[in-house]
Amino acid sequence: MPTERQIVSSDRLAVLLRRLAHQLVERHGDFSQTVLLGLQNGGAPVAHHLHGLLAELTGATPRLGLLDATFHRDDFRRRPLAGPPAANATHIDFALENQHVVLIDDVLFTGRTVRAALDALLTYGRPAAVELLVLIDRRHRRDLPIEATYTGMAVDTRLTEDVQVRWAGTKGAAEDGIYLIGE
């Protein structure tokens, strides 16, 4: 039977998000040349929360898009599937050409999702630069040499464990939090 333990409370998660938002403001200023791209599925709520915080902190509303990289994954055909893969919609209504792109995800583990996202975003133009923001960096088990520019928190995990970010009101979660799921 899987066990779960909360590793980040709702209050601490709010602090992590606010700290990340401040780091983005320090580096990108008014966001006139910067866009935020939340990676579907887990990065989308993180991107929406940060987008709101950035608007509150700067008065500006950075451009926000959602990117699905499902079909760009190099392990796409190797993953066991029970039917067709569940891809999410990509919503990008602006060009990425010469923009500073901040890719946003909830958890960085092997790096394969980020590598796939880099391939997928080139469909929308060639950015001037790409940065990666993650709430949780699992640190162990990187398959690819990918590192986050902004990290909310680093967590050491076993291969048999999973990290889940939960948001109040979604999938039955009573409050925001980050959980370590083990066996």
PDB file of C-alpha atoms in Angstrom:
ATOM      1  CA  MET A   1       0.000   0.000   0.000  1.00  0.00           C
ATOM      2  CA  PRO A   2       1.522   3.360  -1.015  1.00  0.00           C
ATOM      3  CA  THR A   3       2.314   5.847   1.722  1.00  0.00           C
ATOM      4  CA  GLU A   4       2.274   9.579   1.330  1.00  0.00           C
ATOM      5  CA  ARG A   5       3.857  12.368   3.298  1.00  0.00           C
ATOM      6  CA  GLN A   6       3.346  16.083   2.855  1.00  0.00           C
ATOM      7  CA  ILE A   7       6.745  17.696   2.255  1.00  0.00           C
ATOM      8  CA  VAL A   8       5.506  21.223   1.494  1.00  0.00           C
ATOM      9  CA  SER A   9       2.454  22.766   3.170  1.00  0.00           C
ATOM     10  CA  SER A  10       0.080  25.220   1.548  1.00  0.00           C
ATOM     11  CA  ASP A  11       1.727  28.150   3.347  1.00  0.00           C
ATOM     12  CA  ARG A  12       5.239  27.058   2.380  1.00  0.00           C
ATOM     13  CA  LEU A  13       4.160  26.506  -1.238  1.00  0.00           C
ATOM     14  CA  ALA A  14       2.865  30.099  -1.334  1.00  0.00           C
ATOM     15  CA  VAL A  15       6.271  31.290  -0.074  1.00  0.00           C
ATOM     16  CA  LEU A  16       8.103  29.209  -2.723  1.00  0.00           C
ATOM     17  CA  LEU A  17       5.925  30.656  -5.487  1.00  0.00           C
ATOM     18  CA  ARG A  18       6.393  34.235  -4.249  1.00  0.00           C
ATOM     19  CA  ARG A  19      10.183  33.760  -4.050  1.00  0.00           C
ATOM     20  CA  LEU A  20      10.258  32.379  -7.607  1.00  0.00           C
ATOM     21  CA  ALA A  21       8.139  35.314  -8.811  1.00  0.00           C
ATOM     22  CA  HIS A  22      10.578  37.769  -7.232  1.00  0.00           C
ATOM     23  CA  GLN A  23      13.509  36.020  -8.918  1.00  0.00           C
ATOM     24  CA  LEU A  24      11.753  36.336 -12.275  1.00  0.00           C
ATOM     25  CA  VAL A  25      11.111  40.052 -11.703  1.00  0.00           C
ATOM     26  CA  GLU A  26      14.779  40.597 -10.796  1.00  0.00           C
ATOM     27  CA  ARG A  27      15.933  38.986 -14.022  1.00  0.00           C
ATOM     28  CA  HIS A  28      13.209  40.034 -16.486  1.00  0.00           C
ATOM     29  CA  GLY A  29      12.009  43.428 -15.255  1.00  0.00           C
ATOM     30  CA  ASP A  30       8.874  44.460 -17.154  1.00  0.00           C
ATOM     31  CA  PHE A  31       8.588  41.184 -19.123  1.00  0.00           C
ATOM     32  CA  SER A  32       8.306  43.039 -22.437  1.00  0.00           C
ATOM     33  CA  GLN A  33      10.679  40.516 -24.064  1.00  0.00           C
ATOM     34  CA  THR A  34       9.757  37.532 -21.872  1.00  0.00           C
ATOM     35  CA  VAL A  35       7.015  34.919 -22.144  1.00  0.00           C
ATOM     36  CA  LEU A  36       5.961  32.234 -19.689  1.00  0.00           C
ATOM     37  CA  LEU A  37       5.220  28.729 -20.995  1.00  0.00           C
ATOM     38  CA  GLY A  38       3.627  26.248 -18.615  1.00  0.00           C
ATOM     39  CA  LEU A  39       4.294  22.646 -19.556  1.00  0.00           C
ATOM     40  CA  GLN A  40       1.136  20.584 -19.726  1.00  0.00           C
ATOM     41  CA  ASN A  41       0.053  19.043 -17.466  1.00  0.00           C
ATOM     42  CA  GLY A  42       1.834  19.769 -14.177  1.00  0.00           C
ATOM     43  CA  GLY A  43       3.428  23.065 -15.148  1.00  0.00           C
ATOM     44  CA  ALA A  44       0.173  24.738 -16.190  1.00  0.00           C
ATOM     45  CA  PRO A  45      -1.136  25.493 -12.676  1.00  0.00           C
ATOM     46  CA  VAL A  46       2.327  26.631 -11.562  1.00  0.00           C
ATOM     47  CA  ALA A  47       2.483  29.016 -14.541  1.00  0.00           C
ATOM     48  CA  HIS A  48      -0.994  30.391 -13.780  1.00  0.00           C
ATOM     49  CA  HIS A  49      -0.087  31.014 -10.134  1.00  0.00           C
ATOM     50  CA  LEU A  50       3.159  32.745 -11.116  1.00  0.00           C
ATOM     51  CA  HIS A  51       1.389  34.790 -13.786  1.00  0.00           C
ATOM     52  CA  GLY A  52      -0.985  36.149 -11.133  1.00  0.00           C
ATOM     53  CA  LEU A  53       1.857  36.889  -8.719  1.00  0.00           C
ATOM     54  CA  LEU A  54       3.860  38.684 -11.409  1.00  0.00           C
ATOM     55  CA  ALA A  55       0.865  40.846 -12.300  1.00  0.00           C
ATOM     56  CA  GLU A  56       0.475  41.685  -8.610  1.00  0.00           C
ATOM     57  CA  LEU A  57       4.191  42.485  -8.156  1.00  0.00           C
ATOM     58  CA  THR A  58       4.829  44.443 -11.352  1.00  0.00           C
ATOM     59  CA  GLY A  59       1.433  45.636 -12.562  1.00  0.00           C
ATOM     60  CA  ALA A  60       2.303  44.061 -15.918  1.00  0.00           C
ATOM     61  CA  THR A  61       0.774  40.896 -17.283  1.00  0.00           C
ATOM     62  CA  PRO A  62       3.434  38.773 -18.957  1.00  0.00           C
ATOM     63  CA  ARG A  63       2.336  36.729 -21.949  1.00  0.00           C
ATOM     64  CA  LEU A  64       1.376  33.232 -20.848  1.00  0.00           C
ATOM     65  CA  GLY A  65       1.100  30.094 -22.937  1.00  0.00           C
ATOM     66  CA  LEU A  66       0.662  26.375 -22.339  1.00  0.00           C
ATOM     67  CA  LEU A  67       2.791  23.833 -24.183  1.00  0.00           C
ATOM     68  CA  ASP A  68       2.156  20.105 -24.580  1.00  0.00           C
ATOM     69  CA  ALA A  69       5.190  18.009 -25.474  1.00  0.00           C
ATOM     70  CA  THR A  70       3.603  14.541 -25.370  1.00  0.00           C
ATOM     71  CA  PHE A  71       4.310  13.647 -28.984  1.00  0.00           C
ATOM     72  CA  HIS A  72       7.864  15.046 -28.878  1.00  0.00           C
ATOM     73  CA  ARG A  73       9.051  12.693 -26.129  1.00  0.00           C
ATOM     74  CA  ASP A  74      11.842  10.296 -27.139  1.00  0.00           C
ATOM     75  CA  ASP A  75      10.295   7.540 -25.010  1.00  0.00           C
ATOM     76  CA  PHE A  76       6.797   8.073 -26.447  1.00  0.00           C
ATOM     77  CA  ARG A  77       6.518   4.662 -28.131  1.00  0.00           C
ATOM     78  CA  ARG A  78       8.294   2.806 -25.326  1.00  0.00           C
ATOM     79  CA  ARG A  79       5.941   3.826 -22.554  1.00  0.00           C
ATOM     80  CA  PRO A  80       3.239   1.298 -21.696  1.00  0.00           C
ATOM     81  CA  LEU A  81      -0.085   2.756 -22.657  1.00  0.00           C
ATOM     82  CA  ALA A  82      -3.631   1.625 -22.055  1.00  0.00           C
ATOM     83  CA  GLY A  83      -4.979   3.112 -25.257  1.00  0.00           C
ATOM     84  CA  PRO A  84      -4.094   6.338 -27.054  1.00  0.00           C
ATOM     85  CA  PRO A  85      -1.885   8.795 -25.172  1.00  0.00           C
ATOM     86  CA  ALA A  86      -3.621  11.590 -23.305  1.00  0.00           C
ATOM     87  CA  ALA A  87      -2.234  14.762 -24.816  1.00  0.00           C
ATOM     88  CA  ASN A  88      -3.261  18.200 -23.614  1.00  0.00           C
ATOM     89  CA  ALA A  89      -3.905  21.276 -25.709  1.00  0.00           C
ATOM     90  CA  THR A  90      -1.155  23.730 -26.545  1.00  0.00           C
ATOM     91  CA  HIS A  91      -2.223  27.371 -26.211  1.00  0.00           C
ATOM     92  CA  ILE A  92       0.344  29.804 -27.591  1.00  0.00           C
ATOM     93  CA  ASP A  93      -1.128  32.839 -29.341  1.00  0.00           C
ATOM     94  CA  PHE A  94       2.143  34.707 -29.809  1.00  0.00           C
ATOM     95  CA  ALA A  95       5.428  34.084 -31.614  1.00  0.00           C
ATOM     96  CA  LEU A  96       8.443  32.973 -29.618  1.00  0.00           C
ATOM     97  CA  GLU A  97      10.881  34.466 -32.117  1.00  0.00           C
ATOM     98  CA  ASN A  98      13.587  36.451 -30.258  1.00  0.00           C
ATOM     99  CA  GLN A  99      11.708  36.219 -26.956  1.00  0.00           C
ATOM    100  CA  HIS A 100      13.093  35.091 -23.608  1.00  0.00           C
ATOM    101  CA  VAL A 101      11.101  31.969 -22.769  1.00  0.00           C
ATOM    102  CA  VAL A 102      10.642  30.705 -19.231  1.00  0.00           C
ATOM    103  CA  LEU A 103       9.521  27.059 -19.344  1.00  0.00           C
ATOM    104  CA  ILE A 104       7.603  26.206 -16.181  1.00  0.00           C
ATOM    105  CA  ASP A 105       7.041  22.723 -14.766  1.00  0.00           C
ATOM    106  CA  ASP A 106       6.103  21.292 -11.400  1.00  0.00           C
ATOM    107  CA  VAL A 107       8.722  18.539 -10.989  1.00  0.00           C
ATOM    108  CA  LEU A 108      12.070  17.987 -12.736  1.00  0.00           C
ATOM    109  CA  PHE A 109      13.118  14.337 -12.677  1.00  0.00           C
ATOM    110  CA  THR A 110      14.773  12.672 -15.696  1.00  0.00           C
ATOM    111  CA  GLY A 111      14.760  15.753 -17.940  1.00  0.00           C
ATOM    112  CA  ARG A 112      12.920  14.003 -20.779  1.00  0.00           C
ATOM    113  CA  THR A 113       9.832  16.226 -20.592  1.00  0.00           C
ATOM    114  CA  VAL A 114      11.973  19.367 -20.765  1.00  0.00           C
ATOM    115  CA  ARG A 115      13.942  18.011 -23.738  1.00  0.00           C
ATOM    116  CA  ALA A 116      10.671  17.257 -25.520  1.00  0.00           C
ATOM    117  CA  ALA A 117       9.364  20.743 -24.675  1.00  0.00           C
ATOM    118  CA  LEU A 118      12.450  22.321 -26.237  1.00  0.00           C
ATOM    119  CA  ASP A 119      11.677  20.465 -29.474  1.00  0.00           C
ATOM    120  CA  ALA A 120       7.986  21.413 -29.319  1.00  0.00           C
ATOM    121  CA  LEU A 121       8.559  25.123 -28.678  1.00  0.00           C
ATOM    122  CA  LEU A 122      10.709  25.519 -31.798  1.00  0.00           C
ATOM    123  CA  THR A 123       7.481  25.113 -33.785  1.00  0.00           C
ATOM    124  CA  TYR A 124       6.542  28.593 -32.568  1.00  0.00           C
ATOM    125  CA  GLY A 125       9.799  30.364 -33.428  1.00  0.00           C
ATOM    126  CA  ARG A 126      13.411  30.553 -32.335  1.00  0.00           C
ATOM    127  CA  PRO A 127      13.639  32.127 -28.882  1.00  0.00           C
ATOM    128  CA  ALA A 128      16.511  34.402 -27.863  1.00  0.00           C
ATOM    129  CA  ALA A 129      16.962  32.316 -24.696  1.00  0.00           C
ATOM    130  CA  VAL A 130      15.190  29.586 -22.752  1.00  0.00           C
ATOM    131  CA  GLU A 131      15.185  29.225 -18.974  1.00  0.00           C
ATOM    132  CA  LEU A 132      13.618  26.496 -16.847  1.00  0.00           C
ATOM    133  CA  LEU A 133      11.642  27.075 -13.652  1.00  0.00           C
ATOM    134  CA  VAL A 134      10.526  24.117 -11.518  1.00  0.00           C
ATOM    135  CA  LEU A 135       8.875  23.881  -8.124  1.00  0.00           C
ATOM    136  CA  ILE A 136      10.672  20.647  -7.236  1.00  0.00           C
ATOM    137  CA  ASP A 137      14.005  19.335  -8.503  1.00  0.00           C
ATOM    138  CA  ARG A 138      14.332  15.636  -7.672  1.00  0.00           C
ATOM    139  CA  ARG A 139      18.107  15.855  -8.357  1.00  0.00           C
ATOM    140  CA  HIS A 140      18.683  12.116  -8.680  1.00  0.00           C
ATOM    141  CA  ARG A 141      18.185  10.141 -11.859  1.00  0.00           C
ATOM    142  CA  ARG A 142      18.726  12.749 -14.531  1.00  0.00           C
ATOM    143  CA  ASP A 143      18.801  10.964 -17.905  1.00  0.00           C
ATOM    144  CA  LEU A 144      19.750  14.163 -19.734  1.00  0.00           C
ATOM    145  CA  PRO A 145      22.039  17.058 -18.738  1.00  0.00           C
ATOM    146  CA  ILE A 146      19.221  19.458 -17.919  1.00  0.00           C
ATOM    147  CA  GLU A 147      19.266  21.851 -14.994  1.00  0.00           C
ATOM    148  CA  ALA A 148      16.690  24.366 -13.792  1.00  0.00           C
ATOM    149  CA  THR A 149      17.495  28.086 -13.780  1.00  0.00           C
ATOM    150  CA  TYR A 150      14.978  28.649 -10.960  1.00  0.00           C
ATOM    151  CA  THR A 151      14.147  25.982  -8.366  1.00  0.00           C
ATOM    152  CA  GLY A 152      11.603  26.207  -5.585  1.00  0.00           C
ATOM    153  CA  MET A 153      13.058  23.289  -3.641  1.00  0.00           C
ATOM    154  CA  ALA A 154      15.399  20.337  -4.189  1.00  0.00           C
ATOM    155  CA  VAL A 155      14.267  16.960  -2.862  1.00  0.00           C
ATOM    156  CA  ASP A 156      16.236  13.722  -2.676  1.00  0.00           C
ATOM    157  CA  THR A 157      14.012  10.787  -3.589  1.00  0.00           C
ATOM    158  CA  ARG A 158      14.291   7.088  -4.288  1.00  0.00           C
ATOM    159  CA  LEU A 159      13.442   5.689  -7.710  1.00  0.00           C
ATOM    160  CA  THR A 160      10.386   4.013  -6.179  1.00  0.00           C
ATOM    161  CA  GLU A 161       9.024   7.322  -4.897  1.00  0.00           C
ATOM    162  CA  ASP A 162       6.994   9.964  -6.679  1.00  0.00           C
ATOM    163  CA  VAL A 163       6.485  13.665  -5.996  1.00  0.00           C
ATOM    164  CA  GLN A 164       3.028  15.126  -6.537  1.00  0.00           C
ATOM    165  CA  VAL A 165       2.034  18.789  -6.489  1.00  0.00           C
ATOM    166  CA  ARG A 166      -1.631  19.158  -5.557  1.00  0.00           C
ATOM    167  CA  TRP A 167      -3.805  22.247  -5.925  1.00  0.00           C
ATOM    168  CA  ALA A 168      -6.916  22.891  -3.836  1.00  0.00           C
ATOM    169  CA  GLY A 169     -10.101  22.065  -5.682  1.00  0.00           C
ATOM    170  CA  THR A 170      -8.477  19.769  -8.253  1.00  0.00           C
ATOM    171  CA  LYS A 171      -8.592  15.983  -8.121  1.00  0.00           C
ATOM    172  CA  GLY A 172     -10.148  16.068  -4.661  1.00  0.00           C
ATOM    173  CA  ALA A 173      -7.320  18.018  -2.993  1.00  0.00           C
ATOM    174  CA  ALA A 174      -8.497  19.979   0.033  1.00  0.00           C
ATOM    175  CA  GLU A 175      -5.505  22.346  -0.016  1.00  0.00           C
ATOM    176  CA  ASP A 176      -2.375  23.170  -1.983  1.00  0.00           C
ATOM    177  CA  GLY A 177       0.643  21.065  -1.094  1.00  0.00           C
ATOM    178  CA  ILE A 178       3.470  18.885  -2.301  1.00  0.00           C
ATOM    179  CA  TYR A 179       3.549  15.208  -1.358  1.00  0.00           C
ATOM    180  CA  LEU A 180       6.105  12.402  -1.437  1.00  0.00           C
ATOM    181  CA  ILE A 181       4.448   9.142  -2.438  1.00  0.00           C
ATOM    182  CA  GLY A 182       6.313   5.933  -1.597  1.00  0.00           C
ATOM    183  CA  GLU A 183       5.779   2.207  -1.301  1.00  0.00           C
TER     184      GLU A 183
END
